[in-house]
XYZ file of C-alpha atoms in Angstrom:
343
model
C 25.695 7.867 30.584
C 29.326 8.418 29.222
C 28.675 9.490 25.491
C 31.438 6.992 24.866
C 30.069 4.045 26.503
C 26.433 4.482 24.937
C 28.320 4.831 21.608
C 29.029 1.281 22.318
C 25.579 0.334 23.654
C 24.227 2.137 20.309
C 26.224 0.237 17.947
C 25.802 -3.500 19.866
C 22.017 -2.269 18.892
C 22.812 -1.787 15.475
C 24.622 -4.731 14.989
C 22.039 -6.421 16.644
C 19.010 -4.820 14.246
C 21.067 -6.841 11.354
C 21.172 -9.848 13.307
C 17.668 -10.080 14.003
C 17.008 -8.746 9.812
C 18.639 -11.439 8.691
C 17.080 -13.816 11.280
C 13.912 -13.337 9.837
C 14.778 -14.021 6.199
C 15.801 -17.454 7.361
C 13.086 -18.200 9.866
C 9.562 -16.809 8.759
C 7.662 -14.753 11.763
C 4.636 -15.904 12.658
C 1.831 -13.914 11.190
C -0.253 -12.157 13.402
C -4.434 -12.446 13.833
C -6.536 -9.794 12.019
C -9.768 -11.630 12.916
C -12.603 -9.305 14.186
C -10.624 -6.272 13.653
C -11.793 -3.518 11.482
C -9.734 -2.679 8.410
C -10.171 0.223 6.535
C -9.095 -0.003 2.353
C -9.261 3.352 0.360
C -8.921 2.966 -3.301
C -11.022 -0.676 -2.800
C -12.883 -0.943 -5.713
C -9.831 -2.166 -8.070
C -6.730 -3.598 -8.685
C -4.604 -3.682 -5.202
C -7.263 -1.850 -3.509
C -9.564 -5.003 -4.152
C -6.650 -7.991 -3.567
C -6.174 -6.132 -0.241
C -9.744 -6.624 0.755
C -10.174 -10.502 -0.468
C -6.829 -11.077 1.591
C -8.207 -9.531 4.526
C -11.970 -10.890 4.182
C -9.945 -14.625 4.384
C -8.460 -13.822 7.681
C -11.566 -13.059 8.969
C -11.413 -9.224 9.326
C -14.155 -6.879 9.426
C -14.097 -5.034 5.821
C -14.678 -1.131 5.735
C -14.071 -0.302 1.791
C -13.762 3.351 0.786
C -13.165 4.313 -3.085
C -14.979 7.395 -5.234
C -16.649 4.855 -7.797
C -19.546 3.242 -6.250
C -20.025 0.036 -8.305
C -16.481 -0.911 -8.156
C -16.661 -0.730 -4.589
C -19.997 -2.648 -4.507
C -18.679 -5.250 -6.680
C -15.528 -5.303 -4.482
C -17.950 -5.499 -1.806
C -20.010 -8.605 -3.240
C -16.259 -10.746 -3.288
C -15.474 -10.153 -0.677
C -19.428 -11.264 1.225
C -18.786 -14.586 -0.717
C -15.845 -15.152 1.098
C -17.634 -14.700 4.395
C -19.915 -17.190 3.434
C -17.334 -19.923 2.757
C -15.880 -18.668 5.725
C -19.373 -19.473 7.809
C -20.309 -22.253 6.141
C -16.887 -24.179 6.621
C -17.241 -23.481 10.195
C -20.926 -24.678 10.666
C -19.450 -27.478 8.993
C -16.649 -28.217 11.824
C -19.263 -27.099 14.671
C -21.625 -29.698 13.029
C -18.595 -32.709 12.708
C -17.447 -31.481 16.673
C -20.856 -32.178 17.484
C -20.875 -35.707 16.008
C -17.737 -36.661 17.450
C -18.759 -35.739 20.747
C -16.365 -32.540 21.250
C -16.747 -29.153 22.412
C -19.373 -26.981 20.140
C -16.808 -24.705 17.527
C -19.317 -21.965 16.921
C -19.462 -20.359 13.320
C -18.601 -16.993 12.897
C -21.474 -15.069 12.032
C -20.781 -11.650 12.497
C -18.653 -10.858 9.574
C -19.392 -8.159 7.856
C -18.304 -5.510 4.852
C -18.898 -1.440 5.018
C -18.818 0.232 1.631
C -18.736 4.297 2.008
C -17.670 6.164 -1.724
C -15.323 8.912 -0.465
C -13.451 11.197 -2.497
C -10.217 10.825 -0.177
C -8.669 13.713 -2.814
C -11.195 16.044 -0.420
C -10.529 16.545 3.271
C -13.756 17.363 4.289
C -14.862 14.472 2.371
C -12.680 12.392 4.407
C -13.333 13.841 7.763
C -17.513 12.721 7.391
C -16.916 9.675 6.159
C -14.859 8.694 8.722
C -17.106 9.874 11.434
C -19.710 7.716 9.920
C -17.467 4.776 10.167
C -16.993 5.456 13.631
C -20.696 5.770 14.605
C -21.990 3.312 12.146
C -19.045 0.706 12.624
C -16.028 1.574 15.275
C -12.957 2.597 15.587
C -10.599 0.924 12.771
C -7.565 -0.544 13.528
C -6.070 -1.039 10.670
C -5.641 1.851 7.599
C -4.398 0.881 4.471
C -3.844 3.583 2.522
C -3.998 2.420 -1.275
C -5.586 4.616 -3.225
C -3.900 6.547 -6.001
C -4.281 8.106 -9.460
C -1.819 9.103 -12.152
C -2.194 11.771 -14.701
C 0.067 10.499 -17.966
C 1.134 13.775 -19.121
C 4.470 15.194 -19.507
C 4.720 18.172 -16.920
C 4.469 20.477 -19.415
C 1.175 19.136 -20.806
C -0.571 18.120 -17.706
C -3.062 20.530 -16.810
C -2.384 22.152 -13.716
C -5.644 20.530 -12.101
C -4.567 17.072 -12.989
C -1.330 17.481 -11.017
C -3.400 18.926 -7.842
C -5.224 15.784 -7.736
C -2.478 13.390 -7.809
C -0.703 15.026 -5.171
C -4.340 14.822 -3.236
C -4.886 11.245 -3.713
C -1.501 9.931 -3.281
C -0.049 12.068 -0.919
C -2.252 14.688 0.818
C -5.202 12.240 1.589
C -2.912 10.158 3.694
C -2.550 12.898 5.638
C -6.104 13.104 6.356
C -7.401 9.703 7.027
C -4.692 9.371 9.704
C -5.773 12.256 11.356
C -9.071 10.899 11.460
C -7.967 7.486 12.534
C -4.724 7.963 14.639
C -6.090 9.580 18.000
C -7.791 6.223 19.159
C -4.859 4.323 18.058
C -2.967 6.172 19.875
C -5.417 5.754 22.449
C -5.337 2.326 22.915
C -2.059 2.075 21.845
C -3.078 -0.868 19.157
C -3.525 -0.522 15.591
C -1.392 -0.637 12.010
C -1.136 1.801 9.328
C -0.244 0.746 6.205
C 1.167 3.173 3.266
C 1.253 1.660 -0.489
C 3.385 3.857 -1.977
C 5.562 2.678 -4.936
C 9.173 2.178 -5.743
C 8.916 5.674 -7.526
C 8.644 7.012 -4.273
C 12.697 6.091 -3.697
C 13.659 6.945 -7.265
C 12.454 8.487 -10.024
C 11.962 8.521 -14.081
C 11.606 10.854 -16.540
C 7.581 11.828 -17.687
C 5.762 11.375 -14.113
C 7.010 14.411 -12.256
C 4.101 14.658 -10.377
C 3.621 10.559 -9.709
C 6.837 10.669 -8.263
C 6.508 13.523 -6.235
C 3.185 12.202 -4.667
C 4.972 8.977 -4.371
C 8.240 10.809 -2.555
C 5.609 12.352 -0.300
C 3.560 9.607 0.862
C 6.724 7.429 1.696
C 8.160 10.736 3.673
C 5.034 10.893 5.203
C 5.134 7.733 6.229
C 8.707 7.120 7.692
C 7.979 10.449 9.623
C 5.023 9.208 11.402
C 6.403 6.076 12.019
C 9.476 7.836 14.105
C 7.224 9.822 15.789
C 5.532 6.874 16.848
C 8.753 5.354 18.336
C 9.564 8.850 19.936
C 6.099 8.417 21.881
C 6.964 4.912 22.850
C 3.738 4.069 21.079
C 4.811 0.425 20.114
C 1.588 -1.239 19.578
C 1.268 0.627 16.176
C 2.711 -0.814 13.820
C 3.543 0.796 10.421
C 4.122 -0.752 7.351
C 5.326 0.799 3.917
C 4.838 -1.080 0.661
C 6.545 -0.439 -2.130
C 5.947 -2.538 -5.407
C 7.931 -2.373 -8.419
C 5.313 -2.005 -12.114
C 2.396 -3.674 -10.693
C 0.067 -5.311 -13.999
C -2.611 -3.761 -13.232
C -3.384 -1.795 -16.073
C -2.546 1.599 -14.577
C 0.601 2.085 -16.522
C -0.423 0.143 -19.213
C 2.792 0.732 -22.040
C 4.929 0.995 -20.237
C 8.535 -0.654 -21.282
C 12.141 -1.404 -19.974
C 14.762 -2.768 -22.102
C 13.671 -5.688 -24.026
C 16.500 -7.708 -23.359
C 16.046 -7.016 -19.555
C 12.304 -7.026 -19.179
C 12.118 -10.766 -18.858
C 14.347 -10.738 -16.093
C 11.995 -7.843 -14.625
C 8.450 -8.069 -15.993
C 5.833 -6.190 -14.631
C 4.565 -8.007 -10.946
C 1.405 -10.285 -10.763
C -1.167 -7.989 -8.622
C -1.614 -11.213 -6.547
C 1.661 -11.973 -6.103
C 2.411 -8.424 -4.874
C -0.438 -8.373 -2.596
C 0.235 -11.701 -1.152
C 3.920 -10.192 -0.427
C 2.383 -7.058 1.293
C 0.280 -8.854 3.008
C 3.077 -11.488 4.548
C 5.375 -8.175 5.796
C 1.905 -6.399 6.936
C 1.088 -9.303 9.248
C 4.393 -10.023 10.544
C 5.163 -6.378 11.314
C 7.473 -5.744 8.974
C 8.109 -1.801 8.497
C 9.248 -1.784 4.773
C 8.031 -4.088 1.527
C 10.032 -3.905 -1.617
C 8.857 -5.950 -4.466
C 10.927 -7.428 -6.247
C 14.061 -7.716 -3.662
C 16.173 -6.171 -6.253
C 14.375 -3.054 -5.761
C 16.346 -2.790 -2.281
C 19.626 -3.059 -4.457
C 18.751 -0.136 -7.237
C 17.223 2.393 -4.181
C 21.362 1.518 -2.505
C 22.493 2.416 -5.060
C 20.779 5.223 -6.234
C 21.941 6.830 -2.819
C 25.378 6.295 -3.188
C 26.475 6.522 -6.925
C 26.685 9.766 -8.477
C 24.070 10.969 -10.720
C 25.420 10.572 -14.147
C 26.166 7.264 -12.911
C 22.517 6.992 -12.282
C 21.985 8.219 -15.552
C 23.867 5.863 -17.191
C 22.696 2.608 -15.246
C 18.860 3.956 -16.606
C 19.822 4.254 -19.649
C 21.311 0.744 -19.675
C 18.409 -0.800 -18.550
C 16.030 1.478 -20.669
C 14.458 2.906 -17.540
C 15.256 6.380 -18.270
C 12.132 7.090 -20.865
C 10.372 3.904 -19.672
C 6.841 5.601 -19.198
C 7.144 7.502 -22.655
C 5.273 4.557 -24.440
C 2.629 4.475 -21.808
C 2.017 8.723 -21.871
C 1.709 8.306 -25.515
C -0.586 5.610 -25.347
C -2.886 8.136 -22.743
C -2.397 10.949 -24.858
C -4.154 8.972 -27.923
C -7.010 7.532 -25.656
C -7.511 11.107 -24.692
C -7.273 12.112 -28.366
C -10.037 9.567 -29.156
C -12.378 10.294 -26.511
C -12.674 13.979 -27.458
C -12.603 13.421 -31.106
C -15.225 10.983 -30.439
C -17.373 13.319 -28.162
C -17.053 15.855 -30.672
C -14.842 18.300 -29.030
């Protein structure tokens, strides 16, 4: 084709992308079924982790919950079988009132189940077992969500060297891993949906959590990579979401503090809220989630404005040494403990 010509074709395309975008903000997708399918949640034993699981329990999915504490999981585990059981008894309910009125038999569904595994996702060979167990003992999963993560709350020069390894292992590295283990029958059947919760410090950054950020940077490089590769192998029944939430309350970076005058204009998202939001653009395909909106508008311009300009927009907002209150409330708790342990 004439280079010119499919210069032309290409940009109709564009053009056409940004029709379609802004399509969808005015006429919601229709969310897609999840029911029966196996859905795999690292990091499931708290905070998103756990939302993710409830949300997918309610739509009927079969639950496989990975995380390296083994009661949170279980408890995480125990929500989530309580859902099931609403979910059977409300339909032996409407099999029982089809029956009465005479109609066809709705059957309940009875073969919902949850898998808890604790896996240390930080450790590849870790990962590689586990997920052959989930294979064997379960089946293939067709949809990852990769949500666990860890923080250390040290400036770089105080974080021990061993902390920093294991955020970049957690957030970044184990993604790496449980798609290896995962993507070959995807791409095999050419079904399934990976799902990356990364965090808006994976677009920009902020002083105090150099290695957060970097893990963060990775995982959401990781991610955009693997979904182009996907394209290139015309692979387009696996779908690829990436989330990324603004301060989630959560209590993982408890402290931490804009502006006054600006925080209640951008207070710290409701877990539920942000779940609920990942969950809408996860089901309706959606390849990017940014919560709030505005975070679209600060990663624009970010790209585009120079870097004291950056500067001075943070420091405006009081973003710029926003985590300081938080690493100096971590440094005390760690303070405490050893003073309290005796050492």
């Amino acid at each position: 084709m004439n280079i010119l010509l499919e210069f032309f074709v290409v940009t109709f395309k564009v053009l056409w992308a940004f029709v379609l975008a802004a399509a969808k903000w005015l006429v919601r997708p229709k969310e897609k079924s999840v029911a029966g399918q196996v859905c795999l949640i690292t990091g499931a034993g708290s905070g998103l982790g756990r939302l993710f699981a409830l949300e997918f329990a309610r739509r009927r999915a079969l639950l496989v919950l990975w995380d390296i504490n083994t009661q949170s999981n279980e408890e995480t585990a125990g929500m989530v079988r309580h859902i099931y059981r609403e979910i059977s008894e409300e339909a032996a309910a409407a099999a029982q009132q089809a029956a009465g009125d005479g109609e066809e038999e709705v059957l309940p569904h009875c073969n919902l189940q949850v898998y808890t595994y604790t896996c240390d996702v930080s450790k590849r060979e870790n990962v590689y077992l586990t997920a052959e167990r989930v294979r064997q003992e379960v089946g293939e999963v067709s949809v990852l969500v990769n949500n666990a993560g860890v923080v250390s709350g040290h400036h770089l020069l105080e974080c021990p060297d061993e902390l920093i390894e294991r955020t970049m292992m957690v957030n970044c590295h184990a993604h790496f891993w449980t798609t290896k283990a995962f993507l070959p029958k995807m791409l095999e059947m050419n079904h399934g949906h990976i799902v990356t919760v990364a965090s808006s410090l994976g677009l920009f950054s902020t002083a105090g959590v150099e290695d957060y950020c970097a893990s963060k940077f990775g995982a959401v490089g990781f991610h955009e990579s693997l979904s182009h590769e996907l394209k290139a192998a015309d692979k387009d029944g696996i779908k690829t979401t990436l989330v990324c939430p603004y301060l989630v309350d959560t209590g993982m970076f408890r402290g931490c503090r804009i502006r006054k005058e600006i925080e209640p204009f951008l207070p710290p998202l409701k877990p539920d809220y942000c779940v609920k939001q990942a969950m809408r653009a996860i089901l309706t395909d959606q390849p990017m989630i940014c919560t709030p909106r505005l975070m679209y508008m600060v990663t624009f311009m970010k790209s585009i404005l120079p870097f004291e300009a950056v500067v001075c927009m943070y420091r405006f907002l009081g973003a710029d040494k926003c985590m300081y209150p938080f690493i100096a409330q971590r440094k005390q708790a760690t303070n405490n403990n050893e003073a309290k342990n005796g050492i």
